[in-house]
Amino acid sequence: MKQVYKKHPLFIILTTIVIAVIAGSAILSALFLTKDKKSKATTYALYTVKQQADSIFKGRVVATSTTEYREDKTLGELEKIQVSDGQEVKAGDVLLTYNRLSTTDISSAAFAVKNAENELANAQEDVAEASNKDATLRDKFAKTSEDSEKDLINDQISVNNETWKAAERSVVAANLALEQTQATLTNEKTQQTVTVKAKTAGVVVIGSKSETSPLLSVVSREKIVDGIVTEYDYEKIKVNAGVTVKTVDLKQKVTGKILYLSDVPENIADATTSSKYVFKVSLDQSLQNGYTVQVYLPNEGLYIPKSAVKLGRVYVKRGGKFSKQVVETKEVDGRLLLLSGLKVGDKLVKEAADYVD
């Protein structure tokens, strides 16, 4: 080596310098690349998987059932309201009383009975008169001795017998007529009073006697919430889903469950207005009828940005390192609904395309 160096000193020096430069460049490149990767790893924007805020819907507390009772002229003349405002009633309790027949109707039926009674009395008098006449004629027949006079009396007895039989038939007919008129009077008196009974249990609310207002209403003590959901959140409402109901002043809070979701929208004022649908919520504890409330529906789903996914994977930071994680998602309203692969609190690279493996 010394001999080579003595023969070619400049070549050896230049070769050594070149080798040193190449080695130094490689070492520096490796150092800078490592530093650059570390720098990038600490500057990636992160997204934290978190529970979504509850969806909030407006609602109002209403009675489970409200039955209205209006004046019904077909039942007759309203005679009396049998209940008072605030009174609690059971199904079947009498609420209203109507008088179906007028005084004239009752008087007519009673007059017919009186006439039938008079006809019966007259027929009975005719029978008595014929009976008495028969007795008189037979007594006279017994006392006379002349045959001609006996023949005459005998003819009178025969004629009187016919009159007697006719009077007895009149009595039978008069009795029948009396029974019929009495039955008519009894029936009309029975039907004169018509009652209206409560269809459901509840509390009575007295209204006003007008064509537009009910005489009274029976309002159930059980309460529900009528909620409103727009077409944009319609798919969030699920029957039997648990909710929390709060009064607008937040002083009262009760739990409940969605009972019903209408598939028919409410009346829409114009074509530019979004459709609104009614849903109903049962309450575990009662609230005051008429209260305005807010219905809180928990959002069970977890969402992540679309930009966080690359080729079906995300980059999750655990400790000081990043690792690939396969995820299953579904696009909803421009975001990805997480179906599997992550949990609340996981941190992942927000812009997966910028991440260098």
XYZ file of N, CA and C in Angstrom, residues 63-316:
762
model
N -102.754 15.676 26.210
C -103.431 14.540 26.821
C -103.429 13.366 25.854
N -103.379 12.158 26.411
C -103.431 10.971 25.569
C -104.697 10.953 24.736
N -105.808 11.372 25.344
C -107.077 11.448 24.605
C -107.889 12.627 25.106
N -108.553 13.289 24.178
C -109.486 14.374 24.497
C -110.752 14.128 23.692
N -111.849 13.885 24.394
C -113.124 13.611 23.730
C -114.056 14.801 23.916
N -114.515 15.359 22.814
C -115.401 16.523 22.861
C -116.859 16.085 22.745
N -117.720 16.805 23.456
C -119.156 16.546 23.419
C -119.876 17.849 23.072
N -120.477 17.871 21.892
C -121.188 19.055 21.411
C -122.694 18.841 21.545
N -123.444 19.939 21.505
C -124.898 19.830 21.601
C -125.437 19.117 20.362
N -126.318 18.155 20.598
C -126.888 17.355 19.523
C -128.398 17.549 19.499
N -128.870 18.348 18.553
C -130.295 18.665 18.458
C -131.134 17.433 18.150
N -130.526 16.427 17.519
C -131.298 15.233 17.160
C -131.719 14.439 18.395
N -131.055 14.674 19.522
C -131.410 13.972 20.751
C -132.523 14.669 21.516
N -132.903 15.855 21.058
C -133.940 16.609 21.745
C -133.395 17.916 22.297
N -134.083 18.423 23.292
C -133.676 19.688 23.909
C -132.748 19.404 25.088
N -131.586 20.109 25.111
C -130.637 19.911 26.204
C -131.291 20.330 27.517
N -131.351 19.392 28.429
C -132.014 19.656 29.709
C -131.027 20.042 30.796
N -129.873 19.308 30.853
C -128.940 19.577 31.941
C -127.559 19.021 31.632
N -126.516 19.765 32.051
C -125.144 19.254 32.060
C -124.930 18.659 33.452
N -124.681 17.360 33.498
C -124.687 16.636 34.771
C -123.359 16.702 35.519
N -122.324 17.298 34.916
C -120.998 17.339 35.536
C -120.525 18.779 35.640
N -119.472 18.976 36.418
C -118.925 20.321 36.611
C -117.482 20.377 36.137
N -116.995 21.589 35.941
C -115.639 21.800 35.459
C -114.626 21.232 36.453
N -113.684 20.423 35.937
C -112.657 19.842 36.786
C -113.048 18.533 37.432
N -114.301 18.110 37.241
C -114.748 16.854 37.845
C -114.113 15.666 37.142
N -113.708 14.669 37.908
C -113.134 13.459 37.317
C -114.247 12.451 37.080
N -114.282 11.877 35.907
C -115.340 10.928 35.558
C -114.733 9.630 35.058
N -115.550 8.589 35.126
C -115.162 7.279 34.591
C -115.943 7.036 33.308
N -115.462 6.124 32.499
C -116.197 5.757 31.291
C -117.563 5.219 31.694
N -118.628 5.755 31.072
C -119.986 5.326 31.404
C -120.732 6.283 32.296
N -120.037 7.252 32.916
C -120.730 8.246 33.742
C -121.575 9.162 32.854
N -122.754 9.581 33.381
C -123.664 10.450 32.623
C -123.110 11.874 32.605
N -123.017 12.437 31.407
C -122.507 13.796 31.236
C -123.623 14.795 30.925
N -124.528 14.414 30.006
C -125.577 15.316 29.524
C -126.933 14.620 29.540
N -127.968 15.409 29.762
C -129.331 14.887 29.706
C -130.141 15.709 28.714
N -130.829 15.023 27.795
C -131.692 15.672 26.808
C -133.148 15.282 27.062
N -134.060 16.198 26.715
C -135.491 15.921 26.742
C -135.930 15.764 25.299
N -136.216 14.513 24.913
C -136.518 14.229 23.515
C -137.901 14.724 23.106
N -138.922 14.588 23.986
C -140.304 14.921 23.645
C -140.727 16.228 24.297
N -141.583 16.960 23.607
C -142.113 18.203 24.154
C -143.293 17.899 25.060
N -143.768 18.894 25.812
C -144.942 18.739 26.683
C -146.167 18.369 25.874
N -146.260 18.904 24.668
C -147.407 18.613 23.797
C -147.473 17.130 23.467
N -146.297 16.515 23.202
C -146.268 15.089 22.887
C -146.771 14.255 24.062
N -146.327 14.610 25.267
C -146.771 13.886 26.457
C -148.266 14.090 26.666
N -148.737 15.318 26.472
C -150.159 15.629 26.662
C -151.025 14.856 25.680
N -150.552 14.722 24.450
C -151.317 13.988 23.435
C -151.456 12.523 23.819
N -150.356 11.946 24.296
C -150.401 10.545 24.709
C -151.310 10.364 25.913
N -151.254 11.301 26.849
C -152.108 11.226 28.033
C -153.581 11.422 27.665
N -153.848 12.309 26.696
C -155.220 12.549 26.244
C -155.793 11.291 25.593
N -154.958 10.584 24.831
C -155.414 9.342 24.204
C -155.770 8.307 25.260
N -154.980 8.243 26.333
C -155.291 7.321 27.433
C -156.611 7.697 28.079
N -156.812 9.005 28.276
C -158.065 9.459 28.895
C -159.268 9.102 28.034
N -159.168 9.282 26.738
C -160.262 8.921 25.833
C -160.554 7.428 25.898
N -159.470 6.620 25.937
C -159.659 5.171 26.016
C -160.342 4.784 27.317
N -159.996 5.468 28.383
C -160.647 5.202 29.669
C -162.134 5.550 29.614
N -162.462 6.673 28.965
C -163.872 7.082 28.833
C -164.642 6.082 27.984
N -164.035 5.623 26.882
C -164.699 4.639 26.028
C -164.972 3.352 26.793
N -164.023 2.953 27.613
C -164.203 1.750 28.413
C -165.325 1.940 29.429
N -165.354 3.105 30.058
C -166.414 3.376 31.047
C -167.785 3.366 30.391
N -167.884 3.972 29.224
C -169.168 3.991 28.519
C -169.597 2.585 28.134
N -168.635 1.773 27.630
C -168.972 0.394 27.260
C -169.412 -0.396 28.475
N -168.749 -0.177 29.598
C -169.126 -0.880 30.824
C -170.517 -0.453 31.302
N -170.851 0.813 31.129
C -172.194 1.296 31.488
C -173.256 0.653 30.597
N -172.927 0.522 29.300
C -173.874 -0.123 28.380
C -174.111 -1.575 28.782
N -173.046 -2.260 29.188
C -173.179 -3.642 29.631
C -174.070 -3.700 30.876
N -173.802 -2.793 31.810
C -174.609 -2.780 33.051
C -176.075 -2.478 32.755
N -176.281 -1.528 31.847
C -177.657 -1.168 31.477
C -178.369 -2.345 30.818
N -177.694 -3.047 29.923
C -178.300 -4.212 29.255
C -178.572 -5.327 30.252
N -177.667 -5.467 31.204
C -177.859 -6.496 32.231
C -179.076 -6.186 33.099
N -179.194 -4.914 33.490
C -180.328 -4.506 34.317
C -181.642 -4.643 33.543
N -181.623 -4.266 32.269
C -182.833 -4.358 31.447
C -183.245 -5.804 31.272
N -182.246 -6.694 31.108
C -182.550 -8.114 30.968
C -183.234 -8.638 32.223
N -182.743 -8.179 33.375
C -183.343 -8.623 34.633
C -184.774 -8.107 34.764
N -184.996 -6.867 34.342
C -186.336 -6.270 34.432
C -187.299 -6.999 33.502
N -186.856 -7.250 32.284
C -187.720 -7.927 31.313
C -188.064 -9.346 31.777
N -187.105 -10.059 32.325
C -187.359 -11.419 32.764
C -188.307 -11.431 33.976
N -188.201 -10.410 34.820
C -189.112 -10.309 35.954
C -190.536 -10.038 35.475
N -190.610 -9.146 34.462
C -191.914 -8.814 33.881
C -192.492 -10.035 33.169
N -191.624 -10.804 32.502
C -192.067 -12.010 31.797
C -192.641 -13.030 32.781
N -192.028 -13.091 33.929
C -192.482 -14.069 34.925
C -193.826 -13.685 35.542
N -194.110 -12.412 35.589
C -195.329 -11.955 36.257
C -196.553 -11.973 35.329
N -196.322 -11.902 34.035
C -197.472 -11.850 33.124
C -198.002 -13.262 32.855
N -199.336 -13.318 32.526
C -199.958 -14.618 32.250
C -200.479 -14.721 30.817
N -200.538 -13.611 30.169
C -201.053 -13.610 28.809
C -199.954 -13.985 27.831
N -200.344 -14.868 26.921
C -199.359 -15.362 25.960
C -198.863 -14.276 25.012
N -199.761 -13.401 24.594
C -199.369 -12.333 23.659
C -198.341 -11.401 24.281
N -198.552 -11.096 25.547
C -197.621 -10.180 26.225
C -196.287 -10.895 26.465
N -196.349 -12.188 26.766
C -195.105 -12.946 26.956
C -194.286 -12.987 25.663
N -194.990 -13.138 24.542
C -194.276 -13.137 23.257
C -193.586 -11.799 23.024
N -194.299 -10.719 23.371
C -193.728 -9.374 23.181
C -192.491 -9.195 24.065
N -192.620 -9.626 25.342
C -191.483 -9.471 26.275
C -190.294 -10.339 25.832
N -190.635 -11.512 25.354
C -189.587 -12.422 24.897
C -188.816 -11.819 23.725
N -189.524 -11.142 22.811
C -188.841 -10.459 21.694
C -187.929 -9.349 22.223
N -188.396 -8.617 23.238
C -187.589 -7.525 23.822
C -186.320 -8.069 24.499
N -186.493 -9.245 25.141
C -185.323 -9.873 25.777
C -184.277 -10.248 24.714
N -184.743 -10.771 23.581
C -183.821 -11.157 22.501
C -183.066 -9.955 21.953
N -183.798 -8.857 21.730
C -183.159 -7.632 21.225
C -182.156 -7.110 22.243
N -182.521 -7.131 23.522
C -181.625 -6.637 24.576
C -180.369 -7.505 24.695
N -180.553 -8.834 24.474
C -179.380 -9.719 24.495
C -178.356 -9.330 23.434
N -178.837 -8.959 22.256
C -177.915 -8.514 21.194
C -177.201 -7.236 21.599
N -177.964 -6.320 22.198
C -177.363 -5.052 22.673
C -176.339 -5.334 23.768
N -176.687 -6.300 24.625
C -175.787 -6.673 25.730
C -174.472 -7.244 25.180
N -174.603 -8.145 24.219
C -173.396 -8.742 23.625
C -172.534 -7.677 22.939
N -173.187 -6.750 22.245
C -172.441 -5.675 21.580
C -171.717 -4.813 22.599
N -172.372 -4.550 23.755
C -171.754 -3.747 24.816
C -170.553 -4.476 25.405
N -170.663 -5.784 25.570
C -169.539 -6.564 26.097
C -168.354 -6.555 25.115
N -168.671 -6.656 23.805
C -167.598 -6.559 22.800
C -166.934 -5.189 22.854
N -167.741 -4.166 23.099
C -167.194 -2.807 23.208
C -166.267 -2.680 24.417
N -166.616 -3.388 25.496
C -165.758 -3.364 26.689
C -164.400 -3.983 26.382
N -164.429 -5.134 25.699
C -163.173 -5.797 25.335
C -162.312 -4.890 24.458
N -162.953 -4.267 23.453
C -162.212 -3.379 22.553
C -161.679 -2.162 23.299
N -162.475 -1.619 24.209
C -162.055 -0.446 24.974
C -160.890 -0.785 25.890
N -160.925 -1.991 26.490
C -159.795 -2.426 27.321
C -158.501 -2.529 26.509
N -158.607 -3.094 25.333
C -157.441 -3.224 24.465
C -156.903 -1.853 24.064
N -157.792 -0.955 23.707
C -157.384 0.397 23.324
C -156.721 1.119 24.484
N -157.256 0.904 25.682
C -156.671 1.541 26.861
C -155.257 1.011 27.125
N -155.107 -0.294 27.008
C -153.772 -0.890 27.206
C -152.761 -0.336 26.204
N -153.180 -0.178 24.966
C -152.282 0.331 23.919
C -151.891 1.782 24.175
N -152.855 2.596 24.527
C -152.546 4.017 24.780
C -151.684 4.175 26.026
N -151.932 3.348 27.025
C -151.104 3.402 28.231
C -149.668 2.979 27.922
N -149.520 1.947 27.079
C -148.179 1.502 26.690
C -147.453 2.597 25.912
N -148.200 3.278 25.031
C -147.604 4.374 24.260
C -147.145 5.490 25.182
N -147.967 5.835 26.134
C -147.611 6.896 27.082
C -146.380 6.504 27.901
N -146.357 5.260 28.377
C -145.208 4.787 29.169
C -143.930 4.803 28.338
N -144.033 4.353 27.090
C -142.870 4.319 26.209
C -142.343 5.708 25.921
N -143.272 6.612 25.676
C -142.848 7.984 25.379
C -142.226 8.649 26.601
N -142.767 8.355 27.768
C -142.179 8.915 28.982
C -140.786 8.351 29.207
N -140.632 7.037 28.901
C -139.322 6.403 29.066
C -138.301 7.002 28.113
N -138.721 7.270 26.874
C -137.810 7.796 25.857
C -137.681 9.313 25.921
N -138.390 9.934 26.780
C -138.326 11.383 26.849
C -136.949 11.856 27.288
N -136.337 11.126 28.244
C -135.024 11.502 28.758
C -133.950 10.692 28.056
N -133.030 11.395 27.403
C -131.907 10.763 26.711
C -130.623 11.213 27.392
N -129.757 10.272 27.731
C -128.505 10.614 28.406
C -127.312 10.373 27.487
N -126.295 11.185 27.657
C -125.017 11.009 26.959
C -123.981 10.649 28.012
N -123.289 9.526 27.812
C -122.335 9.031 28.800
C -120.895 9.202 28.315
N -119.995 9.277 29.263
C -118.570 9.450 28.949
C -118.032 8.206 28.252
N -117.323 8.424 27.158
C -116.715 7.312 26.430
C -115.389 6.884 27.055
N -114.717 7.844 27.701
C -113.413 7.563 28.300
C -113.342 8.191 29.683
N -112.408 7.728 30.487
C -112.180 8.331 31.799
C -111.316 9.577 31.644
N -111.480 10.512 32.581
C -110.661 11.720 32.524
C -111.242 12.840 33.362
N -110.785 14.049 33.082
C -111.220 15.245 33.797
C -112.083 16.089 32.877
N -113.200 16.605 33.418
C -114.144 17.396 32.633
C -113.643 18.822 32.479
N -113.703 19.305 31.245
C -113.424 20.720 30.953
C -114.683 21.295 30.315
N -115.362 22.196 31.032
C -116.597 22.777 30.532
C -116.272 23.806 29.459
N -116.984 23.722 28.335
C -116.793 24.682 27.246
C -117.929 25.691 27.220
N -118.320 26.073 26.041
C -119.401 27.046 25.885
C -120.450 26.466 24.951
N -121.674 26.903 25.142
C -122.780 26.416 24.320
C -122.835 27.237 23.044
N -122.028 26.816 22.062
C -121.998 27.514 20.775
C -121.784 26.496 19.675
N -121.975 26.941 18.433
C -121.833 26.036 17.302
C -120.381 25.645 17.053
N -119.458 26.499 17.505
C -118.043 26.259 17.222
C -117.297 25.607 18.386
N -117.893 25.613 19.569
C -117.204 25.068 20.740
C -117.998 23.901 21.326
N -117.303 22.936 21.904
C -118.010 21.823 22.547
C -118.630 22.266 23.867
N -119.709 21.581 24.265
C -120.298 21.852 25.577
C -119.293 21.514 26.671
N -118.590 20.412 26.477
C -117.566 19.990 27.431
C -116.622 19.003 26.750
N -115.484 18.800 27.373
C -114.515 17.812 26.911
C -114.088 16.967 28.097
N -113.751 15.723 27.819
C -113.179 14.846 28.844
C -111.728 14.595 28.447
N -110.825 15.081 29.286
C -109.389 15.021 28.995
C -108.742 13.969 29.894
N -108.037 13.033 29.279
C -107.402 11.970 30.060
C -106.284 12.532 30.926
N -106.050 11.867 32.049
C -104.954 12.299 32.927
C -103.595 11.880 32.371
N -103.561 10.825 31.571
C -102.294 10.384 30.982
C -101.870 11.387 29.913
N -100.566 11.686 29.873
C -100.033 12.676 28.934
C -99.003 12.036 28.006
N -98.897 12.592 26.812
C -97.844 12.238 25.872
C -97.279 13.533 25.308
N -96.241 13.406 24.501
C -95.650 14.570 23.836
C -95.853 14.439 22.331
N -96.388 15.484 21.736
C -96.446 15.573 20.278
C -95.206 16.315 19.810
N -94.319 15.608 19.118
C -93.087 16.225 18.623
C -93.162 16.476 17.125
N -92.272 17.338 16.638
C -92.206 17.666 15.211
C -90.791 17.403 14.709
N -90.704 16.668 13.590
C -89.405 16.410 12.971
C -89.495 16.811 11.496
N -88.436 17.461 10.982
C -88.422 17.848 9.577
C -87.977 16.662 8.720
N -88.144 16.837 7.423
C -87.758 15.765 6.490
C -86.260 15.463 6.557
N -85.457 16.446 7.007
C -84.004 16.249 7.045
C -83.593 15.300 8.178
N -84.378 15.242 9.241
C -84.045 14.384 10.380
C -85.018 13.222 10.538
N -85.878 13.052 9.551
C -86.933 12.033 9.655
C -86.371 10.649 9.938
N -85.255 10.302 9.275
C -84.693 8.965 9.417
C -84.110 8.710 10.808
N -83.900 9.769 11.580
C -83.347 9.585 12.925
C -84.386 9.051 13.908
N -85.652 9.335 13.636
C -86.714 8.948 14.570
C -87.039 7.469 14.381
N -86.891 6.707 15.440
C -87.188 5.280 15.409
C -88.170 4.946 16.527
N -89.223 4.219 16.175
C -90.204 3.799 17.181
C -89.518 2.916 18.219
N -89.859 3.158 19.499
C -89.317 2.461 20.678
C -87.964 2.989 21.120
N -87.423 3.991 20.416
C -86.151 4.576 20.843
C -86.367 5.389 22.127
N -85.416 5.292 23.058
C -85.494 6.052 24.298
C -85.092 7.507 24.096
N -85.775 8.425 24.785
C -85.490 9.856 24.682
C -85.548 10.484 26.072
N -85.060 11.720 26.135
C -85.200 12.530 27.342
C -86.008 13.770 26.984
N -86.989 14.086 27.816
C -87.863 15.238 27.567
C -87.603 16.275 28.653
N -87.307 17.503 28.216
C -87.030 18.587 29.162
C -87.964 19.760 28.877
N -88.436 20.402 29.950
C -89.198 21.640 29.779
C -88.240 22.727 29.320
N -88.783 23.755 28.679
C -87.908 24.776 28.097
C -87.097 25.516 29.149
N -87.583 25.553 30.390
C -86.808 26.202 31.447
C -85.808 25.238 32.086
N -85.776 23.983 31.577
C -84.848 22.934 32.021
C -85.033 22.548 33.492
N -86.153 22.961 34.112
C -86.385 22.627 35.514
C -86.927 21.213 35.696
N -87.555 20.697 34.651
C -88.104 19.346 34.729
C -87.530 18.491 33.600
N -87.179 17.263 33.945
C -86.615 16.346 32.962
C -87.152 14.953 33.245
N -87.731 14.336 32.227
C -88.257 12.974 32.376
C -87.806 12.145 31.185
N -87.804 10.850 31.366
C -87.461 9.948 30.270
C -88.733 9.485 29.567
N -88.565 8.970 28.376
C -89.719 8.508 27.618
C -89.294 7.609 26.472
N -90.259 7.293 25.634
C -90.016 6.390 24.510
C -90.872 6.829 23.335
N -90.303 6.751 22.122
C -91.053 7.123 20.924
C -92.090 6.043 20.624
N -93.362 6.473 20.566
C -94.460 5.541 20.346
C -94.852 5.423 18.883
N -94.738 6.545 18.150
C -95.360 6.588 16.818
C -94.666 7.655 15.992
N -94.538 7.383 14.695
C -94.006 8.354 13.739
C -94.919 8.363 12.523
N -95.470 9.529 12.226
C -96.392 9.635 11.094
C -95.618 9.551 9.786
N -96.217 8.873 8.800
C -95.607 8.856 7.471
C -96.293 9.851 6.539
N -97.185 10.667 7.111
C -97.880 11.698 6.337
C -97.467 13.062 6.874
N -96.951 13.954 6.032
C -96.516 15.269 6.526
C -97.688 16.144 6.924
N -97.405 17.121 7.785
C -98.397 18.120 8.140
C -98.668 18.998 6.923
N -99.752 19.793 7.000
C -100.079 20.684 5.888
C -98.928 21.644 5.614
N -98.565 21.746 4.358
C -97.442 22.607 3.960
C -97.988 23.894 3.349
N -97.504 25.037 3.854
C -98.006 26.330 3.383
C -97.593 26.615 1.951
N -96.353 26.311 1.599
C -95.899 26.537 0.227
C -94.816 25.524 -0.118
N -94.469 25.498 -1.402
C -93.545 24.477 -1.903
C -92.117 24.670 -1.391
N -91.794 25.860 -0.901
C -90.429 26.123 -0.444
C -90.219 25.687 1.005
N -91.282 25.351 1.696
C -91.179 24.951 3.095
C -90.909 23.454 3.200
N -89.981 23.081 4.063
C -89.668 21.661 4.225
C -90.817 20.944 4.923
N -90.979 19.699 4.599
C -92.061 18.902 5.196
C -91.766 18.629 6.669
N -92.839 18.610 7.461
C -92.729 18.326 8.893
C -93.657 17.171 9.238
N -93.196 16.317 10.150
C -93.949 15.126 10.522
C -94.130 15.078 12.038
N -95.239 14.529 12.469
C -95.534 14.396 13.898
C -95.032 13.041 14.404
N -94.410 13.057 15.571
C -94.113 11.812 16.275
C -94.589 11.961 17.716
N -94.881 10.840 18.358
C -95.444 10.866 19.707
C -94.520 10.140 20.673
N -94.423 10.701 21.880
C -93.528 10.169 22.906
C -94.328 9.876 24.170
N -94.220 8.641 24.674
C -94.814 8.313 25.970
C -93.856 8.775 27.068
N -94.416 9.154 28.216
C -93.615 9.693 29.307
C -93.602 8.723 30.489
N -92.442 8.560 31.090
C -92.339 7.724 32.287
C -92.890 8.439 33.510
N -92.917 9.768 33.460
C -93.542 10.587 34.497
C -94.350 11.680 33.812
N -95.462 12.062 34.430
C -96.358 13.026 33.790
C -95.800 14.443 33.864
N -96.093 15.230 32.833
C -95.798 16.655 32.808
C -97.097 17.412 32.602
N -97.079 18.701 32.900
C -98.283 19.519 32.793
C -98.765 19.621 31.348
N -100.042 19.370 31.168
C -100.654 19.487 29.842
C -100.409 20.884 29.270
N -99.960 20.944 28.029
C -99.735 22.227 27.364
C -98.312 22.745 27.434
N -97.448 22.125 28.249
C -96.072 22.610 28.368
C -95.332 22.449 27.032
N -94.520 23.452 26.700
C -93.597 23.348 25.571
C -92.335 22.641 26.057
N -91.899 21.645 25.320
C -90.749 20.847 25.760
C -89.786 20.643 24.603
N -88.604 20.124 24.959
C -87.622 19.719 23.967
C -87.347 18.229 24.149
N -87.318 17.530 23.036
C -87.096 16.080 23.054
C -85.659 15.817 22.612
N -84.883 15.193 23.492
C -83.475 14.909 23.219
C -83.337 13.444 22.806
N -82.883 13.242 21.575
C -82.691 11.891 21.049
C -81.193 11.623 20.938
N -80.654 10.647 21.688
C -79.212 10.363 21.619
C -78.795 9.921 20.216
N -77.670 10.451 19.757
C -77.085 10.008 18.485
C -76.106 8.889 18.786
N -76.498 7.682 18.506
C -75.654 6.528 18.818
C -74.472 6.400 17.863
N -74.594 6.915 16.655
C -73.557 6.732 15.644
C -72.312 7.571 15.888
N -71.167 7.049 15.422
C -69.895 7.782 15.449
C -69.551 8.159 14.016
N -69.063 9.368 13.835
C -68.747 9.855 12.486
C -67.270 10.232 12.405
N -66.691 10.056 11.211
C -65.321 10.492 10.940
C -65.310 11.196 9.586
N -64.322 12.089 9.358
C -64.261 12.786 8.069
C -63.940 11.812 6.932
N -64.446 12.111 5.763
C -64.142 11.282 4.590
C -62.650 11.315 4.294
N -62.008 12.469 4.584
C -60.582 12.625 4.271
C -59.689 11.744 5.144
N -60.247 11.195 6.249
C -59.423 10.394 7.156
C -59.242 8.963 6.676
N -59.977 8.586 5.624
C -59.934 7.201 5.153
C -59.171 7.110 3.833
N -58.251 6.175 3.755
C -57.510 5.927 2.528
C -57.478 4.425 2.285
N -58.101 4.034 1.184
C -58.141 2.618 0.809
C -58.741 1.743 1.918
N -59.801 2.277 2.531
C -60.497 1.508 3.555
C -59.792 1.451 4.886
N -58.772 2.310 5.069
C -58.010 2.297 6.309
C -57.846 3.717 6.835
N -57.621 3.799 8.136
C -57.265 5.070 8.765
C -55.943 4.869 9.499
N -55.320 6.002 9.889
C -54.054 5.943 10.608
C -54.310 6.444 12.020
N -54.268 5.529 12.963
C -54.605 5.818 14.352
C -53.324 6.039 15.151
